[in-house]
């Protein structure tokens, strides 16, 4: 009932996407550790997943969006032009999350965060509905040895290349495709 009634809005402000829930700004709150853990638990409820997947599909229906989530390419937008399955080692992901939380005033040990990452991966991978899997046509990007900026540049390159290929295909005469399409 809560998921059905929730008014979720996305707005571009000050160079980033902002999230409002029932008119209240929650962009920072949704990144909190307790919220991330709760989201993983609630996402195991099939009725909630069904409602939220439908909402995500509405957001992506017009195209031209970048979405992140554990089942975006495999379930939410399976026909997306470009799917990237971004991963890193548990240790690196835990370290990045500890740093992110520290920037928001939250303190958690590396050991605790690594355990949480492992538990969430297990829960999300083993859930019956929309489990965490890489879509068959996803580009796997292991960012373990990359800085954030390097991973971002690679993803932008992949998107630019995909768009270039699509443009070349669109310009090709009917019945023919370009060598790069």
N, CA and C of each residue as an Amber inpcrd file, in Angstrom:
protein
   543
   0.8320000  -1.1920000   0.0000000   0.0000000   0.0000000   0.0000000
   0.8750000   1.2530000   0.0000000   1.9690000   1.2280000   0.7580000
   2.8620000   2.3950000   0.8140000   3.5020000   2.6270000  -0.5490000
   3.9850000   1.5700000  -1.1780000   4.6230000   1.7000000  -2.4900000
   3.6210000   2.2060000  -3.5220000   2.3920000   1.7610000  -3.4360000
   1.3670000   2.1600000  -4.3960000   1.0620000   3.6590000  -4.2760000
   1.0550000   4.1770000  -3.0650000   0.6890000   5.5740000  -2.8280000
   1.8620000   6.5480000  -2.9200000   3.0740000   6.0530000  -2.8490000
   4.2510000   6.9320000  -2.7880000   4.3670000   7.8040000  -4.0320000
   4.5360000   9.0860000  -3.8010000   4.7490000  10.0280000  -4.9010000
   6.2340000  10.2590000  -5.0760000   6.8340000   9.5730000  -6.0260000
   8.2770000   9.6670000  -6.2650000   8.4990000  10.5570000  -7.4750000
   9.3020000  11.6030000  -7.2730000   9.5990000  12.5390000  -8.3500000
  11.1100000  12.7240000  -8.4610000  11.5850000  12.8220000  -9.6900000
  12.9970000  13.0980000  -9.9500000  13.0990000  14.4660000 -10.5990000
  14.0430000  15.2680000 -10.1260000  14.2490000  16.6130000 -10.6600000
  15.7430000  16.8520000 -10.8420000  16.0910000  17.5620000 -11.9070000
  17.4890000  17.9430000 -12.1560000  17.7010000  19.3150000 -11.5390000
  18.5490000  19.3840000 -10.5130000  18.8260000  20.6470000  -9.8320000
  20.3030000  20.7180000  -9.4930000  20.8910000  21.8650000  -9.7340000
  22.2740000  22.1070000  -9.3590000  23.2220000  21.0230000  -9.8690000
  22.9920000  20.6020000 -11.1030000  23.8900000  19.6480000 -11.7390000
  23.7450000  18.2040000 -11.2980000  22.6630000  17.8660000 -10.6150000
  22.4670000  16.4660000 -10.2220000  20.9900000  16.1510000 -10.0740000
  20.6790000  14.8950000 -10.1150000  19.3030000  14.4580000  -9.9560000
  18.9310000  14.4940000  -8.4820000  17.7950000  15.0910000  -8.2000000
  17.2710000  15.1700000  -6.8440000  16.0130000  14.3090000  -6.7800000
  15.7920000  13.6810000  -5.6430000  14.6470000  12.7950000  -5.4530000
  13.7170000  13.3850000  -4.3970000  12.4320000  13.4050000  -4.7340000
  11.4230000  13.8340000  -3.7660000  10.4550000  12.6810000  -3.5510000
  10.0930000  12.4730000  -2.3050000   9.1140000  11.4560000  -1.9260000
   7.9580000  12.1800000  -1.2620000   6.7970000  12.0960000  -1.8930000
   5.6090000  12.7990000  -1.4050000   5.9110000  14.2720000  -1.1570000
   6.6700000  14.8750000  -2.0840000   6.9840000  16.2910000  -2.0190000
   8.1570000  16.6550000  -1.1220000   8.7150000  15.6930000  -0.4120000
   9.8240000  15.9610000   0.5120000  11.1490000  15.5360000  -0.1090000
  12.1460000  16.4070000  -0.0450000  13.4910000  16.1330000  -0.5630000
  14.1230000  14.9840000   0.2230000  14.5170000  13.9200000  -0.4750000
  15.1070000  12.7480000   0.1950000  16.3840000  12.2750000  -0.4830000
  16.9660000  13.1120000  -1.3460000  18.1300000  12.6980000  -2.1340000
  19.2810000  12.1760000  -1.2860000  19.5430000  12.8170000  -0.1770000
  20.6370000  12.3810000   0.6950000  20.1970000  11.2000000   1.5640000
  18.9810000  11.2530000   2.0500000  18.4900000  10.2070000   2.9480000
  18.4880000   8.8250000   2.3020000  18.1790000   8.7600000   1.0060000
  18.1050000   7.4450000   0.3630000  19.4650000   6.7960000   0.1970000
  20.5380000   7.5360000   0.4220000  21.8870000   6.9780000   0.3350000
  22.4030000   6.4930000   1.6860000  21.6120000   6.7140000   2.7550000
  22.0430000   6.2800000   4.0810000  22.1330000   4.7610000   4.1470000
  22.9850000   4.2930000   5.0150000  23.2360000   2.8610000   5.1750000
  21.9760000   2.1040000   5.5760000  21.2200000   2.6060000   6.5450000
  20.0210000   1.9080000   6.9960000  18.9640000   1.8550000   5.8940000
  18.8920000   2.8930000   5.0820000  17.9250000   2.9170000   3.9940000
  18.3280000   1.9040000   2.9160000  19.6110000   1.8430000   2.5890000
  20.0870000   0.8780000   1.5900000  19.8040000  -0.5570000   2.0330000
  20.0350000  -0.8390000   3.3040000  19.7580000  -2.1850000   3.8230000
  18.2610000  -2.4790000   3.7900000  17.4500000  -1.5080000   4.1880000
  15.9960000  -1.6990000   4.1800000  15.4870000  -1.9020000   2.7550000
  16.0330000  -1.1540000   1.8020000  15.6160000  -1.2930000   0.4080000
  15.8900000  -2.7040000  -0.0970000  17.0280000  -3.2550000   0.2750000
  17.3560000  -4.6140000  -0.1400000  16.3840000  -5.6250000   0.4700000
  15.9890000  -5.4110000   1.7050000  15.0270000  -6.3140000   2.3590000
  13.6410000  -6.1810000   1.7450000  13.1750000  -4.9600000   1.5630000
  11.8410000  -4.7260000   1.0110000  11.7610000  -5.2170000  -0.4330000
  12.8790000  -5.1610000  -1.1480000  12.8780000  -5.5650000  -2.5560000
  12.6440000  -7.0550000  -2.7440000  12.6490000  -7.8180000  -1.6740000
  12.3460000  -9.2480000  -1.7910000  10.8440000  -9.5060000  -1.8230000
  10.0250000  -8.4920000  -1.5710000   8.5660000  -8.6370000  -1.5720000
   8.0600000  -8.4670000  -3.0020000   7.5410000  -9.5460000  -3.6200000
   7.1540000  -9.4910000  -5.0380000   6.1830000  -8.3600000  -5.3850000
   5.1940000  -8.0820000  -4.5620000   4.2190000  -7.0200000  -4.8810000
   4.8840000  -5.6490000  -4.9130000   5.8340000  -5.4240000  -4.0280000
   6.5590000  -4.1510000  -4.0120000   7.4250000  -4.0380000  -5.2570000
   8.1320000  -5.1040000  -5.5990000   8.9800000  -5.0950000  -6.7950000
   8.1350000  -4.7920000  -8.0320000   6.9870000  -5.4360000  -8.1300000
   6.1240000  -5.2450000  -9.3020000   5.7330000  -3.7730000  -9.4610000
   5.3180000  -3.1530000  -8.3750000   4.9270000  -1.7370000  -8.4180000
   6.1030000  -0.8350000  -8.7760000   7.2370000  -1.0590000  -8.1380000
   8.3830000  -0.1760000  -8.3660000   9.0170000  -0.3920000  -9.7420000
   9.0000000  -1.6170000 -10.2300000   9.5010000  -1.8660000 -11.5870000
   8.6240000  -1.1370000 -12.5970000   7.3200000  -1.1570000 -12.3880000
   6.4120000  -0.4320000 -13.2900000   6.7190000   1.0590000 -13.2680000
   6.9820000   1.6120000 -12.1000000   7.3230000   3.0420000 -11.9910000
   8.6370000   3.3410000 -12.7100000   9.6250000   2.4670000 -12.5240000
  10.9170000   2.6780000 -13.1800000  10.7580000   2.6120000 -14.6950000
   9.9470000   1.6820000 -15.1700000   9.7190000   1.5770000 -16.6130000
   9.0630000   2.8390000 -17.1530000   8.1460000   3.4300000 -16.3940000
   7.5270000   4.6900000 -16.8030000   8.5980000   5.7690000 -16.9580000
   9.5200000   5.8350000 -16.0110000  10.5790000   6.8380000 -16.0660000
  11.4710000   6.6460000 -17.2870000  11.6890000   5.4070000 -17.6770000
  12.5760000   5.1170000 -18.7990000  11.8940000   4.9960000 -20.1380000
  10.5680000   5.1060000 -20.1690000   9.8130000   4.8440000 -21.3960000
  10.2040000   5.7470000 -22.5560000  10.4980000   6.9910000 -22.2850000
  10.8180000   7.9330000 -23.3630000  12.2610000   7.7990000 -23.8390000
  13.0790000   7.0240000 -23.1300000  14.4780000   6.8830000 -23.5060000
  15.2990000   8.0610000 -23.0130000  16.5670000   8.0340000 -23.3500000
  17.4480000   9.1230000 -22.9690000  17.7070000   9.2150000 -21.4790000
  17.6190000   8.1010000 -20.7850000  17.8310000   8.1100000 -19.3360000
  19.0180000   7.2280000 -18.9610000  19.5790000   7.5380000 -17.8320000
  20.5910000   6.6900000 -17.2320000  19.9990000   6.2360000 -15.9070000
  19.8740000   4.9320000 -15.7310000  19.3380000   4.3740000 -14.4860000
  20.3550000   3.4460000 -13.8890000  20.3660000   3.4070000 -12.5720000
  21.2240000   2.4380000 -11.9150000  20.3760000   1.6510000 -10.9300000
  20.7040000   0.4000000 -10.8230000  19.9840000  -0.4830000  -9.9260000
  20.3940000  -1.9080000 -10.2120000  20.0230000  -2.7870000  -9.3440000
  20.5180000  -4.1500000  -9.4360000  19.7700000  -5.0150000 -10.4410000
  18.6760000  -4.5380000 -11.0070000  17.9720000  -5.3140000 -12.0340000
  17.4940000  -4.4390000 -13.1890000  18.1110000  -3.3020000 -13.3770000
  17.6680000  -2.3850000 -14.4280000  17.8260000  -3.0230000 -15.8120000
  18.9930000  -3.5410000 -16.1320000  19.2250000  -4.1140000 -17.4600000
  18.5970000  -5.4760000 -17.6700000  18.4130000  -6.2380000 -16.6110000
  17.8730000  -7.5900000 -16.7490000  16.3540000  -7.6410000 -16.6560000
  15.7410000  -6.7050000 -15.9070000  14.3010000  -6.7660000 -15.6720000
  13.5790000  -5.4680000 -16.0400000  14.0460000  -4.3570000 -15.5190000
  13.3200000  -3.0950000 -15.6730000  13.3350000  -2.6180000 -17.1230000
  14.5060000  -2.5150000 -17.7090000  14.6470000  -2.0320000 -19.0890000
  15.4530000  -3.0310000 -19.9130000  14.8990000  -4.2140000 -20.1410000
  15.6680000  -5.2550000 -20.8360000  15.9950000  -4.9190000 -22.2880000
  15.3220000  -3.9220000 -22.8720000  15.6100000  -3.5360000 -24.2580000
  16.4050000  -2.2330000 -24.3210000  17.0250000  -1.8570000 -23.2360000
  17.8480000  -0.6380000 -23.2140000  18.9540000  -0.7450000 -24.2480000
  19.3110000   0.4000000 -24.8150000  20.3600000   0.4260000 -25.8390000
  21.7110000  -0.0040000 -25.2960000  22.0040000   0.3800000 -24.0790000
  23.2900000   0.0500000 -23.4730000  23.0620000  -0.3560000 -22.0330000
  23.5740000  -1.5110000 -21.6890000  23.4870000  -2.0050000 -20.3180000
  24.8990000  -2.2200000 -19.8080000  25.1640000  -1.6600000 -18.6690000
  26.4800000  -1.8100000 -18.0570000  26.2880000  -2.4680000 -16.7050000
  26.9720000  -3.5680000 -16.4980000  26.9520000  -4.2440000 -15.2020000
  28.2400000  -3.8490000 -14.5080000  28.1260000  -2.8760000 -13.6260000
  29.2800000  -2.3150000 -12.9370000  29.5430000  -3.1040000 -11.6640000
  30.7560000  -3.5620000 -11.5140000  31.1010000  -4.3690000 -10.3600000
  32.4860000  -3.9790000  -9.8550000  32.8170000  -4.4970000  -8.7030000
  34.1420000  -4.3320000  -8.1050000  34.2490000  -5.3800000  -7.0080000
  35.4430000  -5.5980000  -6.5210000  35.6240000  -6.5700000  -5.4430000
  34.8630000  -6.1060000  -4.2020000  34.5360000  -7.0450000  -3.3360000
  33.8330000  -6.7240000  -2.0980000  34.6300000  -5.7080000  -1.2820000
  35.9340000  -5.9100000  -1.1810000  36.7600000  -5.0020000  -0.3980000
  36.7330000  -3.5780000  -0.9220000  36.8270000  -3.4230000  -2.2220000
  36.8170000  -2.0880000  -2.8230000  35.4370000  -1.4590000  -2.6790000
  34.3850000  -2.2380000  -2.8950000  33.0340000  -1.6950000  -2.7400000
  32.7870000  -1.2700000  -1.3050000  33.2490000  -2.0610000  -0.3480000
  33.0970000  -1.7000000   1.0630000  33.8560000  -0.4160000   1.3700000
  35.0770000  -0.3150000   0.8660000  35.8820000   0.8830000   1.1020000
  35.2130000   2.1250000   0.5210000  34.6920000   2.0120000  -0.6880000
  34.0200000   3.1490000  -1.3270000  32.7770000   3.5610000  -0.5390000
  32.0390000   2.5800000  -0.0540000  30.8220000   2.8890000   0.7040000
  31.1670000   3.5180000   2.0520000  32.2030000   3.0230000   2.7220000
  32.6540000   3.6220000   3.9870000  33.0360000   5.0870000   3.7560000
  33.7630000   5.3580000   2.6730000  34.1590000   6.7320000   2.3470000
  32.9410000   7.6070000   2.0510000  31.9980000   7.0560000   1.2860000
  30.7810000   7.8090000   0.9630000  30.0050000   8.1580000   2.2370000
  29.8330000   7.1830000   3.1090000  29.0960000   7.4130000   4.3510000
  29.8270000   8.3980000   5.2490000  31.1540000   8.3140000   5.2870000
  31.9370000   9.2490000   6.1050000  31.7000000  10.6800000   5.6430000
  31.5250000  10.8590000   4.3480000  31.2440000  12.1820000   3.8140000
  29.8960000  12.7310000   4.2540000  29.0460000  11.8340000   4.7380000
  27.7270000  12.2340000   5.2380000  27.6490000  12.1320000   6.7560000
  28.8200000  11.9610000   7.3860000  28.8470000  11.9300000   8.8430000
  28.5510000  10.5840000   9.4760000  28.4390000   9.5300000   8.6700000
  28.1920000   8.1890000   9.2110000  29.5090000   7.4460000   9.3250000
  29.6810000   6.7150000  10.4140000  30.9000000   5.9460000  10.6190000
  30.5490000   4.4630000  10.6960000  31.2850000   3.6690000   9.9390000
  31.1210000   2.2180000   9.9740000  32.4820000   1.6040000   9.6610000
  32.7840000   0.4840000  10.2780000  34.0780000  -0.1680000  10.0500000
  34.0890000  -0.8630000   8.6910000  35.2880000  -1.0490000   8.1750000
  35.4490000  -1.7770000   6.9110000  34.9150000  -3.1940000   7.0290000
  35.1980000  -3.8360000   8.1490000  34.7540000  -5.2180000   8.3430000
  33.2360000  -5.3150000   8.3270000  32.5880000  -4.3990000   9.0300000
  31.1240000  -4.3850000   9.0800000  30.5440000  -4.1190000   7.6990000
  31.1250000  -3.1580000   6.9890000  30.6150000  -2.8160000   5.6630000
  30.8210000  -3.9680000   4.6870000  31.9620000  -4.6330000   4.7470000
  32.1960000  -5.7890000   3.8690000  31.1590000  -6.8680000   4.1300000
  30.8490000  -7.1030000   5.3950000  29.8200000  -8.0980000   5.7440000
  28.4600000  -7.6760000   5.1830000  28.1530000  -6.3900000   5.2530000
  26.8730000  -5.9030000   4.7190000  26.8160000  -6.0440000   3.2020000
  27.9190000  -5.7530000   2.5320000  27.9760000  -5.8920000   1.0740000
  27.7440000  -7.3520000   0.6810000  28.4080000  -8.2610000   1.3690000
  28.2550000  -9.6920000   1.0810000  26.8230000 -10.1440000   1.3250000
  26.2440000  -9.7150000   2.4530000  24.8650000 -10.1150000   2.7840000
  23.8840000  -9.5700000   1.7570000  24.0630000  -8.3210000   1.3580000
  23.1490000  -7.7330000   0.3720000  23.2910000  -8.4290000  -0.9740000
  24.5210000  -8.6950000  -1.3950000  24.7250000  -9.4160000  -2.6610000
  24.0260000 -10.7730000  -2.6250000  24.1860000 -11.4920000  -1.5230000
  23.5710000 -12.8160000  -1.3960000  22.0490000 -12.6960000  -1.4550000
  21.4910000 -11.7780000  -0.6700000  20.0350000 -11.5920000  -0.6260000
  19.5050000 -11.1970000  -2.0020000  20.1710000 -10.2480000  -2.6570000
  19.6970000  -9.7770000  -3.9550000  19.8810000 -10.8230000  -5.0560000
  20.9220000 -11.6300000  -4.9550000  21.1730000 -12.6700000  -5.9620000
  20.2460000 -13.8640000  -5.8050000  19.8030000 -14.1090000  -4.5930000
  18.9970000 -15.3080000  -4.3180000  17.4990000 -15.0420000  -4.2510000
  17.0690000 -13.7760000  -4.3560000  15.6300000 -13.5100000  -4.2710000
  14.9210000 -14.1500000  -5.4650000  13.6930000 -14.5550000  -5.2370000
  12.9250000 -15.2670000  -6.2530000  12.5330000 -14.3710000  -7.4210000
  12.2150000 -13.1210000  -7.1420000  11.7590000 -12.1960000  -8.1780000
  12.8680000 -11.2000000  -8.4830000  13.1930000 -11.0640000  -9.7540000
  14.2000000 -10.0950000 -10.2200000  15.5310000 -10.2060000  -9.4960000
  16.1440000 -11.3710000  -9.5000000  17.4320000 -11.4910000  -8.8060000
  18.5220000 -10.6690000  -9.4890000  19.5430000 -10.3550000  -8.7130000
  20.7020000  -9.6350000  -9.2250000  21.4780000 -10.5490000 -10.1770000
  21.4430000 -10.2210000 -11.4500000  22.2180000 -10.9240000 -12.4740000
  22.6060000  -9.9150000 -13.5470000  23.6870000 -10.1880000 -14.2250000
  24.0470000  -9.3610000 -15.3730000  23.1670000  -9.7710000 -16.5400000
  22.6010000  -8.7960000 -17.2380000  21.8320000  -9.1010000 -18.4460000
  22.7750000  -9.7580000 -19.4540000  22.2660000 -10.6850000 -20.2530000
  23.1400000 -11.3890000 -21.2070000  23.9030000 -10.4590000 -22.1460000
  23.3110000  -9.3240000 -22.4830000  23.9610000  -8.3960000 -23.4140000
  24.6040000  -7.2020000 -22.7090000  24.7910000  -7.2990000 -21.4050000
  25.4180000  -6.2050000 -20.6600000  26.9230000  -6.2070000 -20.8670000
  27.4980000  -5.0210000 -20.8250000  28.9490000  -4.8700000 -20.8160000
  29.3670000  -4.9370000 -19.3520000  30.2230000  -5.8830000 -19.0240000
  30.6930000  -6.0250000 -17.6510000  31.8670000  -5.0700000 -17.4480000
  31.7410000  -4.1730000 -16.4860000  32.8130000  -3.2360000 -16.1610000
  33.2310000  -3.5130000 -14.7290000  34.4130000  -4.0830000 -14.5780000
  34.9630000  -4.3320000 -13.2430000  35.8200000  -3.1250000 -12.8840000
  35.3290000  -2.3470000 -11.9380000  36.0030000  -1.0920000 -11.5890000
  36.9220000  -1.2390000 -10.3800000  37.2610000  -2.4760000 -10.0180000
  38.0960000  -2.6980000  -8.8450000  39.3750000  -1.8610000  -8.8760000
  40.0450000  -1.8410000 -10.0190000  41.3300000  -1.1340000 -10.1190000
  41.1910000   0.2620000 -10.7170000  39.9740000   0.7710000 -10.7970000
  39.7450000   2.0790000 -11.4010000  39.3680000   3.1070000 -10.3420000
  39.7930000   4.3380000 -10.5870000  39.2720000   5.4560000  -9.8150000
  37.8840000   5.7820000 -10.3640000  37.0890000   6.4790000  -9.5890000
  35.7290000   6.8440000  -9.9960000  35.7230000   7.5290000 -11.3610000
  36.6600000   8.4540000 -11.5860000  36.7030000   9.2000000 -12.8330000
  37.0190000   8.2950000 -14.0170000  37.8920000   7.3040000 -13.8050000
  38.2230000   6.3560000 -14.8780000  37.0010000   5.5450000 -15.2720000
  36.2730000   5.0500000 -14.2970000  35.0730000   4.2690000 -14.5740000
  34.0490000   5.1390000 -15.3020000  33.8890000   6.3780000 -14.8600000
  32.9450000   7.2920000 -15.5110000  33.3480000   7.5400000 -16.9600000
  34.6380000   7.7670000 -17.2160000  35.1090000   7.9910000 -18.5950000
  34.8430000   6.7680000 -19.4660000  35.0680000   5.5750000 -18.9240000
  34.8160000   4.3610000 -19.6930000  33.3310000   4.2340000 -20.0410000
  32.4800000   4.5050000 -19.0880000  31.0360000   4.3990000 -19.3240000
  30.5800000   5.4390000 -20.3430000  31.0860000   6.6550000 -20.2470000
  30.7590000   7.6930000 -21.2330000  31.2500000   7.2680000 -22.6140000
  32.4470000   6.6910000 -22.6870000  32.9670000   6.2020000 -23.9630000
  32.0410000   5.1280000 -24.5450000  31.6210000   4.1810000 -23.7190000
  30.7330000   3.1160000 -24.1920000  29.4150000   3.6810000 -24.7170000
  28.8620000   4.6620000 -24.0040000  27.6100000   5.2850000 -24.4320000
  27.8090000   6.0580000 -25.7380000  28.9110000   6.7810000 -25.8360000
  29.2070000   7.5530000 -27.0460000  29.3870000   6.6230000 -28.2380000
  30.0940000   5.5280000 -28.0260000  30.3130000   4.5490000 -29.0990000
  28.9980000   3.9110000 -29.5320000  28.1440000   3.5850000 -28.5960000
  26.8460000   3.0010000 -28.9120000  26.0170000   3.9820000 -29.7420000
  26.0400000   5.2430000 -29.3630000  25.3040000   6.2770000 -30.1040000
  25.8920000   6.4590000 -31.4990000  27.2170000   6.4270000 -31.6060000
  27.8640000   6.5430000 -32.9230000  27.4450000   5.4000000 -33.8320000
  27.4210000   4.1880000 -33.2830000  27.0080000   3.0230000 -34.0650000
  25.5510000   3.1370000 -34.5020000  24.7050000   3.6100000 -33.6080000
  23.2890000   3.7560000 -33.9420000  23.1140000   4.8040000 -35.0360000
  23.8350000   5.9200000 -34.9410000  23.7440000   6.9750000 -35.9470000
  24.2090000   6.4680000 -37.3050000  25.2890000   5.6960000 -37.3240000
  25.7950000   5.1360000 -38.5810000  24.7770000   4.1800000 -39.1820000
  24.1450000   3.3990000 -38.3360000  23.1330000   2.4510000 -38.8130000
  21.9260000   3.1960000 -39.3690000  21.5200000   4.2790000 -38.6870000
  20.3750000   5.0700000 -39.1410000  20.6480000   5.7570000 -40.4720000
  21.9150000   6.1040000 -40.7510000  22.2760000   6.7860000 -42.0000000
  22.4760000   5.8110000 -43.1510000  22.6200000   4.5170000 -42.8470000
  22.8770000   3.5330000 -43.9060000  21.6540000   3.4090000 -44.8080000
  21.8850000   3.2260000 -46.1330000  20.7560000   3.0310000 -47.0670000
  19.9150000   1.8270000 -46.6550000  18.6470000   1.8550000 -46.9620000
  17.7300000   0.7560000 -46.6180000  18.2860000  -0.5700000 -47.1350000
  18.2250000  -1.5790000 -46.3210000  18.6990000  -2.9060000 -46.7090000
  20.1790000  -3.1060000 -46.5260000  20.9210000  -2.0560000 -46.1870000
  22.3680000  -2.1690000 -45.9980000  22.7290000  -1.6160000 -44.6370000
  23.7700000  -2.1480000 -44.0770000  24.2710000  -1.6110000 -42.8210000
  25.7240000  -1.2400000 -42.9970000  26.1630000  -0.2970000 -42.2190000
  27.5670000   0.0990000 -42.2910000  28.4060000  -0.9570000 -41.5900000
  29.6990000  -1.0340000 -41.8960000  30.5580000  -2.0330000 -41.2620000
  30.5980000  -1.9260000 -39.7380000  30.3670000  -0.7270000 -39.1890000
  30.4460000  -0.5720000 -37.7370000  29.1160000  -0.8110000 -37.0520000
  28.0460000  -1.0410000 -37.8010000  26.7320000  -1.2180000 -37.1780000
  26.5360000  -2.6210000 -36.6870000
